């Protein structure tokens, strides 16, 4: 099956490596069997369509690789707007919020969890996200962690997005348990999670008051031995030593890093760990933004994600995250777009997407904008016109059905 996208005003893509963004004016893209076959200047586009070649007109818009969101907690029950509003009035963030959601998840049926997450994930898709990592972590016992992971698996099968499942049993210590007792429980969950094939990654909230470096090391080492890839919530609310631990264990990514030390960053670079930054969380918590310039200067391939969750960040749009990264964190628009596409894919261990080049997956977003510099500038506008997943149009803006 072939598809020809014509009328591209600007084709924007990261290169295979480095932090230079390429922008090509007036292009076409030819897609075959879900992958990019070729792209080039419009005047060299293949001749008028034979019957097997479908055509899509980008109407002068900007084409980007599908956005990759490598850190979300999108499966949960109920909402926490009261807590959010109390925090807006100065209250401090605590682990109590996670426990509220845990109680709600334990009450919820699998079907309710499925329907609520489906809605959020489709919202992400309509905003250009084509690959999303989703964590468990609101069950905090075997039965409920498996319930969340089964929901993620079903959603991956049913929705056009690719979901990457992560086991986050160590998200918080459940009420009434000591942390050492609960760490033993998490260790006992790992073989079952692995046996059922329900997770690709394991993650731990390594943070004072949640899981210490020693406890995190125990859990992550056991996950690694079971064949899961590793992620760490590191140095979010306080410096935790989480970045150093990510490097020591060879994690694929270390996430948050608001308070990471210089030594921690150096070790991430040496160990090839991808830093995943979540400016939506810093924005929502009114916390300092991570030291991104330091990371980029150190040559770290920074990725961006939403951290979409009911407590610390309800932002579902990666385009808005790009805006925040540019406005508040000091990234250039070029760096932010690379971080939201190719580097996000790397943070999930995926090399087959996030770049527009022959052989890569044809996951694409078409924006109704004149050029990519308008992406952070049109803050929160509704400019996604088409989303393609593996070469299929999986979203078209409603306004396109009217003309
Ligand atoms: O990424 N860091 C841990 N978990 C979430 C917050 C979860 C919640 O409050 O429900 C986060 O910030
Ligand atoms: Fe998180």
Tab-separated table of C-alpha atoms and ligand atoms in Angstrom:
chain	number	residue	atom	x	y	z
A	1	UNK	CA	0.000	0.000	0.000
A	2	UNK	CA	1.375	3.397	-0.955
A	3	UNK	CA	0.481	6.935	0.046
A	4	UNK	CA	1.854	10.141	-1.371
A	5	UNK	CA	1.737	13.278	0.773
A	6	UNK	CA	1.925	16.366	-1.417
A	7	UNK	CA	1.713	20.072	-0.717
A	8	UNK	CA	4.034	20.006	2.302
A	9	UNK	CA	5.026	23.608	3.086
A	10	UNK	CA	7.850	22.596	5.391
A	11	UNK	CA	9.126	19.144	6.313
A	12	UNK	CA	10.887	19.197	9.654
A	13	UNK	CA	12.943	16.368	11.092
A	14	UNK	CA	15.771	15.557	13.474
A	15	UNK	CA	18.790	14.004	11.790
A	16	UNK	CA	19.954	10.485	12.631
A	17	UNK	CA	22.053	11.979	15.490
A	18	UNK	CA	23.039	15.330	16.969
A	19	UNK	CA	20.833	18.265	17.895
A	20	UNK	CA	20.457	19.904	14.467
A	21	UNK	CA	16.945	20.082	13.069
A	22	UNK	CA	16.546	19.856	9.281
A	23	UNK	CA	13.807	21.886	7.586
A	24	UNK	CA	13.022	21.321	3.885
A	25	UNK	CA	10.632	23.665	2.058
A	26	UNK	CA	7.915	22.472	-0.374
A	27	UNK	CA	8.188	18.691	-0.274
A	28	UNK	CA	6.437	15.395	-0.874
A	29	UNK	CA	6.721	12.188	1.141
A	30	UNK	CA	6.094	8.752	-0.334
A	31	UNK	CA	5.037	6.047	2.097
A	32	UNK	CA	5.071	2.321	1.415
A	33	UNK	CA	3.884	-0.426	3.785
A	34	UNK	CA	3.740	1.892	6.763
A	35	UNK	CA	7.255	3.244	6.330
A	36	UNK	CA	8.779	6.299	4.701
A	37	UNK	CA	9.951	5.238	1.234
A	38	UNK	CA	11.347	8.599	0.149
A	39	UNK	CA	10.859	12.352	0.346
A	40	UNK	CA	12.018	15.199	-1.826
A	41	UNK	CA	11.171	18.543	-3.400
A	42	UNK	CA	7.592	18.878	-4.631
A	43	UNK	CA	8.596	19.420	-8.259
A	44	UNK	CA	10.161	15.952	-8.248
A	45	UNK	CA	7.131	14.213	-6.756
A	46	UNK	CA	6.150	10.971	-8.516
A	47	UNK	CA	3.820	11.426	-11.506
A	48	UNK	CA	0.016	11.528	-11.160
A	49	UNK	CA	-1.282	8.748	-8.998
A	50	UNK	CA	-1.718	5.305	-10.410
A	51	UNK	CA	-4.782	3.665	-8.831
A	52	UNK	CA	-2.800	1.986	-6.044
A	53	UNK	CA	-1.209	5.243	-4.934
A	54	UNK	CA	-3.404	7.341	-2.661
A	55	UNK	CA	-2.704	11.033	-2.213
A	56	UNK	CA	-2.987	13.349	0.770
A	57	UNK	CA	-2.669	17.124	0.419
A	58	UNK	CA	-0.840	18.796	3.326
A	59	UNK	CA	-2.151	22.174	2.058
A	60	UNK	CA	1.093	23.982	2.680
A	61	UNK	CA	1.347	22.823	6.303
A	62	UNK	CA	4.294	21.741	8.444
A	63	UNK	CA	5.040	18.014	8.667
A	64	UNK	CA	6.813	16.592	11.707
A	65	UNK	CA	7.541	13.056	12.914
A	66	UNK	CA	4.754	11.795	15.200
A	67	UNK	CA	5.379	13.073	18.721
A	68	UNK	CA	6.678	10.559	21.253
A	69	UNK	CA	5.645	10.891	24.896
A	70	UNK	CA	8.011	8.665	26.896
A	71	UNK	CA	6.589	9.221	30.407
A	72	UNK	CA	2.920	9.105	31.423
A	73	UNK	CA	0.712	7.720	34.158
A	74	UNK	CA	-2.374	7.750	31.914
A	75	UNK	CA	-4.345	4.889	33.489
A	76	UNK	CA	-6.025	6.002	36.698
A	77	UNK	CA	-9.457	6.411	38.237
A	78	UNK	CA	-11.171	9.602	39.371
A	79	UNK	CA	-9.632	13.076	39.419
A	80	UNK	CA	-7.993	15.346	42.028
A	81	UNK	CA	-9.036	18.870	41.182
A	82	UNK	CA	-9.614	19.791	44.857
A	83	UNK	CA	-6.003	18.890	45.706
A	84	UNK	CA	-4.836	20.777	42.620
A	85	UNK	CA	-6.705	23.915	43.662
A	86	UNK	CA	-5.387	23.658	47.241
A	87	UNK	CA	-1.871	23.494	45.820
A	88	UNK	CA	-2.592	26.529	43.649
A	89	UNK	CA	-3.260	28.282	46.946
A	90	UNK	CA	0.119	27.302	48.370
A	91	UNK	CA	-0.261	23.818	49.807
A	92	UNK	CA	2.741	21.489	49.364
A	93	UNK	CA	2.684	18.340	47.214
A	94	UNK	CA	2.821	15.114	49.251
A	95	UNK	CA	2.453	11.373	48.639
A	96	UNK	CA	-1.127	11.585	49.973
A	97	UNK	CA	-2.345	12.359	46.467
A	98	UNK	CA	-0.988	9.139	45.012
A	99	UNK	CA	-2.746	7.209	47.786
A	100	UNK	CA	-6.059	8.892	46.910
A	101	UNK	CA	-5.734	7.663	43.339
A	102	UNK	CA	-4.655	4.209	44.545
A	103	UNK	CA	-7.870	3.890	46.572
A	104	UNK	CA	-9.893	4.976	43.523
A	105	UNK	CA	-8.113	2.494	41.231
A	106	UNK	CA	-8.721	-0.361	43.659
A	107	UNK	CA	-12.454	0.450	43.598
A	108	UNK	CA	-12.601	0.820	39.829
A	109	UNK	CA	-13.447	-1.916	37.364
A	110	UNK	CA	-11.067	-2.781	34.569
A	111	UNK	CA	-13.629	-1.489	32.086
A	112	UNK	CA	-13.882	1.924	33.816
A	113	UNK	CA	-10.102	2.269	33.834
A	114	UNK	CA	-10.020	1.305	30.162
A	115	UNK	CA	-12.648	3.875	29.161
A	116	UNK	CA	-11.080	6.733	31.122
A	117	UNK	CA	-7.562	6.084	29.768
A	118	UNK	CA	-8.891	5.591	26.231
A	119	UNK	CA	-10.307	9.088	26.288
A	120	UNK	CA	-7.014	10.622	27.449
A	121	UNK	CA	-4.951	8.648	24.956
A	122	UNK	CA	-7.212	9.631	22.063
A	123	UNK	CA	-6.851	13.236	23.167
A	124	UNK	CA	-3.086	12.776	22.929
A	125	UNK	CA	-3.401	11.241	19.475
A	126	UNK	CA	-5.480	14.193	18.220
A	127	UNK	CA	-2.672	16.441	19.437
A	128	UNK	CA	-0.056	14.619	17.405
A	129	UNK	CA	1.295	11.965	19.783
A	130	UNK	CA	1.763	8.571	18.114
A	131	UNK	CA	3.818	6.645	20.721
A	132	UNK	CA	3.230	6.826	24.483
A	133	UNK	CA	4.818	5.131	27.460
A	134	UNK	CA	2.224	4.304	30.140
A	135	UNK	CA	3.055	3.266	33.701
A	136	UNK	CA	1.145	1.237	36.255
A	137	UNK	CA	1.730	2.428	39.814
A	138	UNK	CA	-1.704	3.240	41.192
A	139	UNK	CA	-2.451	-0.339	42.265
A	140	UNK	CA	0.353	-0.987	44.754
A	141	UNK	CA	-0.564	-4.650	45.156
A	142	UNK	CA	-0.237	-7.516	42.700
A	143	UNK	CA	-3.905	-7.726	41.791
A	144	UNK	CA	-4.307	-4.030	41.057
A	145	UNK	CA	-0.932	-3.520	39.378
A	146	UNK	CA	-1.812	-6.381	37.001
A	147	UNK	CA	-5.239	-4.822	36.459
A	148	UNK	CA	-3.599	-1.582	35.300
A	149	UNK	CA	-1.073	-3.396	33.104
A	150	UNK	CA	-3.827	-5.450	31.436
A	151	UNK	CA	-5.680	-2.203	30.652
A	152	UNK	CA	-2.521	-0.791	29.037
A	153	UNK	CA	-2.158	-3.959	26.942
A	154	UNK	CA	-5.780	-3.821	25.750
A	155	UNK	CA	-5.479	-0.130	24.878
A	156	UNK	CA	-2.309	-0.837	22.911
A	157	UNK	CA	-4.184	-3.490	20.937
A	158	UNK	CA	-7.271	-1.346	20.344
A	159	UNK	CA	-5.926	2.173	19.683
A	160	UNK	CA	-3.808	3.386	16.780
A	161	UNK	CA	-1.099	4.666	19.121
A	162	UNK	CA	1.784	2.424	20.189
A	163	UNK	CA	1.819	2.099	23.977
A	164	UNK	CA	4.965	1.066	25.833
A	165	UNK	CA	4.045	-0.514	29.198
A	166	UNK	CA	6.052	0.130	32.371
A	167	UNK	CA	5.666	-1.602	35.736
A	168	UNK	CA	5.824	1.056	38.476
A	169	UNK	CA	4.892	-1.046	41.500
A	170	UNK	CA	7.322	1.125	43.502
A	171	UNK	CA	5.416	4.388	43.011
A	172	UNK	CA	4.607	4.895	46.715
A	173	UNK	CA	4.415	2.836	49.897
A	174	UNK	CA	0.763	1.838	50.426
A	175	UNK	CA	-0.970	2.863	53.607
A	176	UNK	CA	-0.412	0.619	56.589
A	177	UNK	CA	2.811	-0.950	55.287
A	178	UNK	CA	6.436	-0.261	56.101
A	179	UNK	CA	8.670	0.456	53.158
A	180	UNK	CA	10.789	-2.672	53.725
A	181	UNK	CA	7.650	-4.795	53.840
A	182	UNK	CA	6.400	-3.239	50.604
A	183	UNK	CA	9.756	-3.519	48.828
A	184	UNK	CA	9.573	-7.294	49.509
A	185	UNK	CA	6.073	-7.314	47.995
A	186	UNK	CA	7.224	-5.486	44.872
A	187	UNK	CA	10.098	-7.935	44.481
A	188	UNK	CA	7.559	-10.753	44.595
A	189	UNK	CA	5.410	-9.086	41.883
A	190	UNK	CA	8.225	-8.915	39.318
A	191	UNK	CA	8.244	-12.580	38.181
A	192	UNK	CA	4.476	-12.506	37.632
A	193	UNK	CA	4.604	-9.254	35.653
A	194	UNK	CA	7.360	-10.747	33.539
A	195	UNK	CA	5.642	-14.149	33.116
A	196	UNK	CA	2.495	-12.470	31.799
A	197	UNK	CA	4.515	-10.300	29.404
A	198	UNK	CA	2.732	-7.190	30.627
A	199	UNK	CA	5.681	-4.772	30.909
A	200	UNK	CA	8.714	-3.801	28.869
A	201	UNK	CA	10.135	-1.404	31.441
A	202	UNK	CA	10.316	-1.156	35.217
A	203	UNK	CA	10.403	2.205	36.997
A	204	UNK	CA	10.863	3.292	40.638
A	205	UNK	CA	10.028	6.603	42.328
A	206	UNK	CA	13.484	7.116	43.876
A	207	UNK	CA	12.923	10.061	46.173
A	208	UNK	CA	13.247	10.794	49.908
A	209	UNK	CA	9.927	9.788	51.473
A	210	UNK	CA	9.171	7.298	48.687
A	211	UNK	CA	11.954	4.770	47.863
A	212	UNK	CA	15.566	5.224	48.924
A	213	UNK	CA	18.509	4.621	46.603
A	214	UNK	CA	19.142	1.234	48.287
A	215	UNK	CA	15.509	0.155	47.920
A	216	UNK	CA	15.392	1.393	44.325
A	217	UNK	CA	18.615	-0.472	43.528
A	218	UNK	CA	17.137	-3.717	44.900
A	219	UNK	CA	13.938	-3.437	42.857
A	220	UNK	CA	15.556	-2.263	39.640
A	221	UNK	CA	18.277	-4.925	39.806
A	222	UNK	CA	15.639	-7.628	40.200
A	223	UNK	CA	13.724	-6.203	37.228
A	224	UNK	CA	16.841	-6.103	35.141
A	225	UNK	CA	17.603	-9.727	36.033
A	226	UNK	CA	14.063	-10.601	34.921
A	227	UNK	CA	14.744	-9.001	31.528
A	228	UNK	CA	12.902	-5.699	31.945
A	229	UNK	CA	14.483	-2.439	30.778
A	230	UNK	CA	14.878	0.288	33.385
A	231	UNK	CA	13.642	3.820	34.011
A	232	UNK	CA	13.913	5.898	37.193
A	233	UNK	CA	11.965	8.841	38.600
A	234	UNK	CA	15.054	10.674	39.809
A	235	UNK	CA	15.748	13.907	41.696
A	236	UNK	CA	12.220	15.264	41.262
A	237	UNK	CA	11.198	16.823	44.567
A	238	UNK	CA	14.660	16.698	46.147
A	239	UNK	CA	18.121	15.472	45.157
A	240	UNK	CA	17.923	11.711	45.619
A	241	UNK	CA	21.002	10.235	43.953
A	242	UNK	CA	18.631	8.789	41.382
A	243	UNK	CA	20.654	9.986	38.383
A	244	UNK	CA	23.762	8.300	39.748
A	245	UNK	CA	21.772	5.093	40.275
A	246	UNK	CA	20.359	5.213	36.728
A	247	UNK	CA	23.920	5.385	35.401
A	248	UNK	CA	25.148	2.608	37.686
A	249	UNK	CA	22.378	0.231	36.559
A	250	UNK	CA	22.448	1.158	32.864
A	251	UNK	CA	18.864	2.452	32.811
A	252	UNK	CA	17.501	3.499	29.433
A	253	UNK	CA	16.279	6.790	30.917
A	254	UNK	CA	16.351	8.917	34.075
A	255	UNK	CA	13.277	11.095	34.382
A	256	UNK	CA	12.478	14.478	36.015
A	257	UNK	CA	16.007	15.499	37.187
A	258	UNK	CA	14.853	18.886	38.486
A	259	UNK	CA	17.469	18.711	41.230
A	260	UNK	CA	20.082	16.446	39.640
A	261	UNK	CA	23.699	17.077	40.665
A	262	UNK	CA	26.502	17.914	38.221
A	263	UNK	CA	28.115	14.593	39.067
A	264	UNK	CA	24.819	12.816	38.343
A	265	UNK	CA	24.599	14.431	34.898
A	266	UNK	CA	28.187	13.502	34.120
A	267	UNK	CA	27.459	9.877	34.972
A	268	UNK	CA	24.307	9.848	32.834
A	269	UNK	CA	26.366	10.965	29.864
A	270	UNK	CA	29.085	8.354	30.456
A	271	UNK	CA	26.513	5.581	30.799
A	272	UNK	CA	24.396	6.647	27.769
A	273	UNK	CA	21.249	7.229	29.853
A	274	UNK	CA	18.631	9.486	28.208
A	275	UNK	CA	17.397	12.315	30.470
A	276	UNK	CA	13.625	12.731	30.184
A	277	UNK	CA	12.494	16.191	31.262
A	278	UNK	CA	8.923	16.971	32.286
A	279	UNK	CA	8.442	20.751	32.247
A	280	UNK	CA	4.662	20.349	32.644
A	281	UNK	CA	5.244	18.948	36.137
A	282	UNK	CA	7.627	21.730	37.161
A	283	UNK	CA	5.089	24.223	35.764
A	284	UNK	CA	2.167	22.644	37.644
A	285	UNK	CA	4.082	22.288	40.929
A	286	UNK	CA	5.632	25.716	40.591
A	287	UNK	CA	8.996	24.023	41.003
A	288	UNK	CA	12.304	24.971	39.388
A	289	UNK	CA	12.812	23.739	35.836
A	290	UNK	CA	15.579	21.200	35.272
A	291	UNK	CA	19.025	22.516	34.263
A	292	UNK	CA	18.554	21.709	30.593
A	293	UNK	CA	21.304	23.947	29.198
A	294	UNK	CA	23.844	22.167	31.377
A	295	UNK	CA	22.579	18.836	30.067
A	296	UNK	CA	22.708	19.920	26.439
A	297	UNK	CA	26.159	21.411	26.870
A	298	UNK	CA	27.281	18.092	28.336
A	299	UNK	CA	26.055	16.455	25.110
A	300	UNK	CA	23.104	14.655	26.720
A	301	UNK	CA	20.305	13.806	24.226
A	302	UNK	CA	17.509	15.366	26.260
A	303	UNK	CA	13.966	14.051	25.726
A	304	UNK	CA	10.686	15.697	26.707
A	305	UNK	CA	7.508	14.083	28.054
A	306	UNK	CA	4.218	15.152	29.611
A	307	UNK	CA	4.238	13.065	32.856
A	308	UNK	CA	0.460	13.067	32.323
A	309	UNK	CA	-1.033	12.015	35.701
A	310	UNK	CA	-3.919	13.073	37.970
A	311	UNK	CA	-1.668	14.752	40.554
A	312	UNK	CA	1.226	16.732	39.213
A	313	UNK	CA	0.491	17.313	35.527
A	314	UNK	CA	-2.716	17.142	33.517
A	315	UNK	CA	-1.106	18.385	30.307
A	316	UNK	CA	-1.709	15.823	27.568
A	317	UNK	CA	-0.279	17.785	24.622
A	318	UNK	CA	3.362	17.315	23.663
A	319	UNK	CA	3.069	20.494	21.575
A	320	UNK	CA	2.283	22.427	24.742
A	321	UNK	CA	5.244	20.733	26.454
A	322	UNK	CA	7.403	22.015	23.575
A	323	UNK	CA	6.032	25.512	24.237
A	324	UNK	CA	6.908	25.255	27.941
A	325	UNK	CA	10.382	23.893	27.171
A	326	UNK	CA	11.046	26.891	24.934
A	327	UNK	CA	9.359	29.549	27.067
A	328	UNK	CA	10.376	28.472	30.535
A	329	UNK	CA	13.217	26.005	30.366
A	330	UNK	CA	15.510	27.698	27.873
A	331	UNK	CA	15.495	25.172	25.045
A	332	UNK	CA	15.595	26.377	21.464
A	333	UNK	CA	12.594	25.386	19.372
A	334	UNK	CA	14.864	23.090	17.355
A	335	UNK	CA	16.126	21.307	20.487
A	336	UNK	CA	12.620	20.994	21.894
A	337	UNK	CA	11.256	19.422	18.691
A	338	UNK	CA	14.090	16.887	18.578
A	339	UNK	CA	13.492	16.136	22.270
A	340	UNK	CA	9.778	15.568	21.598
A	341	UNK	CA	10.335	13.165	18.704
A	342	UNK	CA	13.585	11.249	18.123
A	343	UNK	CA	15.011	11.560	21.634
A	344	UNK	CA	11.669	10.516	23.141
A	345	UNK	CA	11.830	7.383	20.993
A	346	UNK	CA	15.376	6.746	22.239
A	347	UNK	CA	14.137	7.074	25.826
A	348	UNK	CA	11.924	4.068	25.020
A	349	UNK	CA	14.735	2.151	23.336
A	350	UNK	CA	13.072	2.687	19.920
A	351	UNK	CA	15.257	3.529	16.920
A	352	UNK	CA	12.612	3.085	14.218
A	353	UNK	CA	10.702	6.362	14.648
A	354	UNK	CA	11.015	10.051	15.476
A	355	UNK	CA	12.939	10.888	12.283
A	356	UNK	CA	11.590	11.367	8.746
A	357	UNK	CA	13.959	9.276	6.636
A	358	UNK	CA	13.650	6.270	4.330
A	359	UNK	CA	12.958	3.103	6.298
A	360	UNK	CA	11.583	4.860	9.375
A	361	UNK	CA	7.975	4.333	10.489
A	362	UNK	CA	5.576	6.704	8.745
A	363	UNK	CA	4.278	8.206	11.990
A	364	UNK	CA	3.634	11.835	11.060
A	365	UNK	CA	1.813	14.979	12.168
A	366	UNK	CA	0.621	17.635	9.744
A	367	UNK	CA	0.140	21.082	11.294
A	368	UNK	CA	-1.742	24.021	9.868
A	369	UNK	CA	1.192	26.398	10.383
A	370	UNK	CA	3.526	28.296	8.036
A	371	UNK	CA	6.753	27.096	9.626
A	372	UNK	CA	7.952	25.155	12.685
A	373	UNK	CA	8.917	28.289	14.625
A	374	UNK	CA	5.204	28.965	15.018
A	375	UNK	CA	4.815	25.786	17.100
A	376	UNK	CA	5.742	27.305	20.504
A	377	UNK	CA	4.393	30.691	19.428
A	378	UNK	CA	0.766	29.631	18.821
A	379	UNK	CA	0.409	28.619	22.470
A	380	UNK	CA	-2.289	26.007	22.888
A	381	UNK	CA	-3.858	26.542	19.434
A	382	UNK	CA	-5.670	23.728	17.709
A	383	UNK	CA	-3.503	23.351	14.591
A	384	UNK	CA	-3.128	19.600	14.146
A	385	UNK	CA	-4.713	18.762	10.781
A	386	UNK	CA	-3.733	15.120	10.246
A	387	UNK	CA	-2.042	12.436	12.289
A	388	UNK	CA	-0.652	9.383	10.501
A	389	UNK	CA	0.346	6.149	12.204
A	390	UNK	CA	2.323	3.655	10.133
A	391	UNK	CA	1.191	5.487	7.002
A	392	UNK	CA	-2.534	5.475	7.822
A	393	UNK	CA	-4.475	8.658	8.551
A	394	UNK	CA	-5.726	8.019	12.101
A	395	UNK	CA	-6.912	11.559	12.805
A	396	UNK	CA	-8.187	14.337	10.552
A	397	UNK	CA	-9.294	17.654	12.035
A	398	UNK	CA	-13.118	18.002	11.985
A	399	UNK	CA	-12.864	21.221	9.947
A	400	UNK	CA	-11.432	19.171	7.044
A	401	UNK	CA	-14.680	17.241	6.748
A	402	UNK	CA	-16.604	20.456	6.063
A	403	UNK	CA	-14.816	21.603	2.922
B	1	LIG	O1	5.498	11.745	38.118
B	1	LIG	N1	6.476	11.122	40.448
B	1	LIG	C1	5.628	10.344	40.746
B	1	LIG	N2	4.434	10.320	40.293
B	1	LIG	C2	3.798	11.350	39.612
B	1	LIG	C3	2.769	11.977	40.484
B	1	LIG	C4	1.667	11.055	40.713
B	1	LIG	C5	0.497	11.598	41.462
B	1	LIG	O2	0.548	12.592	42.229
B	1	LIG	O3	-0.555	10.950	41.299
B	1	LIG	C6	4.827	12.254	39.014
B	1	LIG	O4	4.968	13.425	39.348
B	2	LIG	FE1	6.028	10.518	36.618
